[in-house]
PDB file of C-alpha atoms in Angstrom:
ATOM      1  CA  MET F  15      25.098  16.559 123.650  1.00 65.00           C
ATOM      2  CA  SER F  16      27.990  14.085 123.274  1.00 87.00           C
ATOM      3  CA  LEU F  17      29.967  16.667 121.282  1.00 91.00           C
ATOM      4  CA  VAL F  18      29.841  19.076 124.218  1.00 92.00           C
ATOM      5  CA  HIS F  19      30.764  16.243 126.604  1.00 92.00           C
ATOM      6  CA  ASN F  20      33.724  15.247 124.439  1.00 94.00           C
ATOM      7  CA  GLU F  21      35.035  18.797 124.213  1.00 95.00           C
ATOM      8  CA  ARG F  22      34.736  19.290 127.971  1.00 94.00           C
ATOM      9  CA  THR F  23      36.513  15.991 128.548  1.00 95.00           C
ATOM     10  CA  LYS F  24      39.333  16.965 126.175  1.00 96.00           C
ATOM     11  CA  LEU F  25      39.654  20.348 127.874  1.00 96.00           C
ATOM     12  CA  SER F  26      39.899  18.707 131.300  1.00 96.00           C
ATOM     13  CA  ALA F  27      42.483  16.216 130.059  1.00 96.00           C
ATOM     14  CA  THR F  28      44.542  19.029 128.525  1.00 97.00           C
ATOM     15  CA  TYR F  29      44.411  20.930 131.817  1.00 97.00           C
ATOM     16  CA  LEU F  30      45.591  17.869 133.771  1.00 96.00           C
ATOM     17  CA  ASN F  31      48.371  17.239 131.297  1.00 96.00           C
ATOM     18  CA  GLY F  32      49.458  20.888 131.608  1.00 97.00           C
ATOM     19  CA  ILE F  33      49.667  20.490 135.383  1.00 97.00           C
ATOM     20  CA  ALA F  34      51.728  17.323 134.851  1.00 96.00           C
ATOM     21  CA  ILE F  35      54.160  19.250 132.654  1.00 96.00           C
ATOM     22  CA  ALA F  36      54.442  22.048 135.218  1.00 96.00           C
ATOM     23  CA  VAL F  37      55.075  19.606 138.081  1.00 95.00           C
ATOM     24  CA  MET F  38      57.780  17.908 136.040  1.00 94.00           C
ATOM     25  CA  ALA F  39      59.462  21.186 135.091  1.00 93.00           C
ATOM     26  CA  VAL F  40      59.303  22.912 138.468  1.00 93.00           C
ATOM     27  CA  GLY F  41      59.608  20.009 140.893  1.00 89.00           C
ATOM     28  CA  GLY F  42      61.470  17.470 138.815  1.00 84.00           C
ATOM     29  CA  LEU F  43      63.945  19.435 136.744  1.00 85.00           C
ATOM     30  CA  GLY F  44      64.254  22.763 138.564  1.00 84.00           C
ATOM     31  CA  PRO F  45      65.970  21.430 141.695  1.00 83.00           C
ATOM     32  CA  VAL F  46      68.372  19.332 139.634  1.00 80.00           C
ATOM     33  CA  VAL F  47      69.414  22.370 137.617  1.00 83.00           C
ATOM     34  CA  SER F  48      69.816  24.333 140.839  1.00 81.00           C
ATOM     35  CA  VAL F  49      72.166  21.737 142.340  1.00 79.00           C
ATOM     36  CA  LEU F  50      74.162  21.504 139.121  1.00 82.00           C
ATOM     37  CA  ASN F  51      74.642  25.278 139.244  1.00 84.00           C
ATOM     38  CA  GLY F  52      76.134  25.140 142.721  1.00 80.00           C
ATOM     39  CA  GLY F  53      73.101  25.127 144.994  1.00 70.00           C
ATOM     40  CA  ALA F  54      73.896  24.439 148.650  1.00 66.00           C
ATOM     41  CA  VAL F  55      71.071  21.952 149.231  1.00 68.00           C
ATOM     42  CA  PRO F  56      71.843  18.282 150.014  1.00 75.00           C
ATOM     43  CA  ALA F  57      71.749  16.265 146.820  1.00 71.00           C
ATOM     44  CA  LEU F  58      69.890  13.342 148.426  1.00 80.00           C
ATOM     45  CA  GLY F  59      66.937  15.565 149.364  1.00 80.00           C
ATOM     46  CA  ILE F  60      66.866  17.075 145.890  1.00 81.00           C
ATOM     47  CA  ALA F  61      66.916  13.621 144.324  1.00 82.00           C
ATOM     48  CA  ALA F  62      64.007  12.511 146.509  1.00 88.00           C
ATOM     49  CA  VAL F  63      61.926  15.594 145.665  1.00 87.00           C
ATOM     50  CA  SER F  64      62.705  15.199 141.969  1.00 87.00           C
ATOM     51  CA  VAL F  65      61.710  11.532 141.915  1.00 91.00           C
ATOM     52  CA  ILE F  66      58.472  12.265 143.780  1.00 94.00           C
ATOM     53  CA  CYS F  67      57.591  15.110 141.416  1.00 93.00           C
ATOM     54  CA  LEU F  68      58.428  13.062 138.327  1.00 94.00           C
ATOM     55  CA  ALA F  69      56.270  10.190 139.599  1.00 96.00           C
ATOM     56  CA  GLY F  70      53.427  12.622 140.334  1.00 95.00           C
ATOM     57  CA  SER F  71      53.783  14.077 136.863  1.00 96.00           C
ATOM     58  CA  VAL F  72      53.539  10.645 135.263  1.00 96.00           C
ATOM     59  CA  ALA F  73      50.503   9.821 137.422  1.00 97.00           C
ATOM     60  CA  LEU F  74      48.745  13.033 136.359  1.00 96.00           C
ATOM     61  CA  HIS F  75      49.538  12.320 132.707  1.00 96.00           C
ATOM     62  CA  PHE F  76      48.040   8.839 132.903  1.00 97.00           C
ATOM     63  CA  LEU F  77      45.021  10.226 134.742  1.00 96.00           C
ATOM     64  CA  ALA F  78      44.517  12.603 131.816  1.00 95.00           C
ATOM     65  CA  ARG F  79      44.796   9.693 129.387  1.00 95.00           C
ATOM     66  CA  ARG F  80      42.253   7.733 131.412  1.00 95.00           C
ATOM     67  CA  LEU F  81      39.911  10.725 131.317  1.00 94.00           C
ATOM     68  CA  LEU F  82      40.123  10.675 127.523  1.00 93.00           C
ATOM     69  CA  GLY F  83      38.894   7.084 127.644  1.00 91.00           C
ATOM     70  CA  SER F  84      35.460   8.391 128.584  1.00 88.00           C
ATOM     71  CA  LEU F  85      34.965  10.109 125.225  1.00 90.00           C
ATOM     72  CA  GLU F  86      31.692   9.185 123.577  1.00 87.00           C
ATOM     73  CA  PRO F  87      31.505   8.082 119.923  1.00 84.00           C
TER      74      PRO F  87
END
């Protein structure tokens, strides 16, 4: 039974880490690239959104790592 539990835990952690990568790419890097290409949005707002998304991405990543801590031997 612990093998099934471990695989489900790894799958959940991979899913969370994938969401973290998507949040970083779309919310953290996308707006910055848009502004650098001549977007007409205020840079301060973009910086705030990017920082929030990057922090959320890091939080999701560490949540996934914490989830892996519940693996059974």
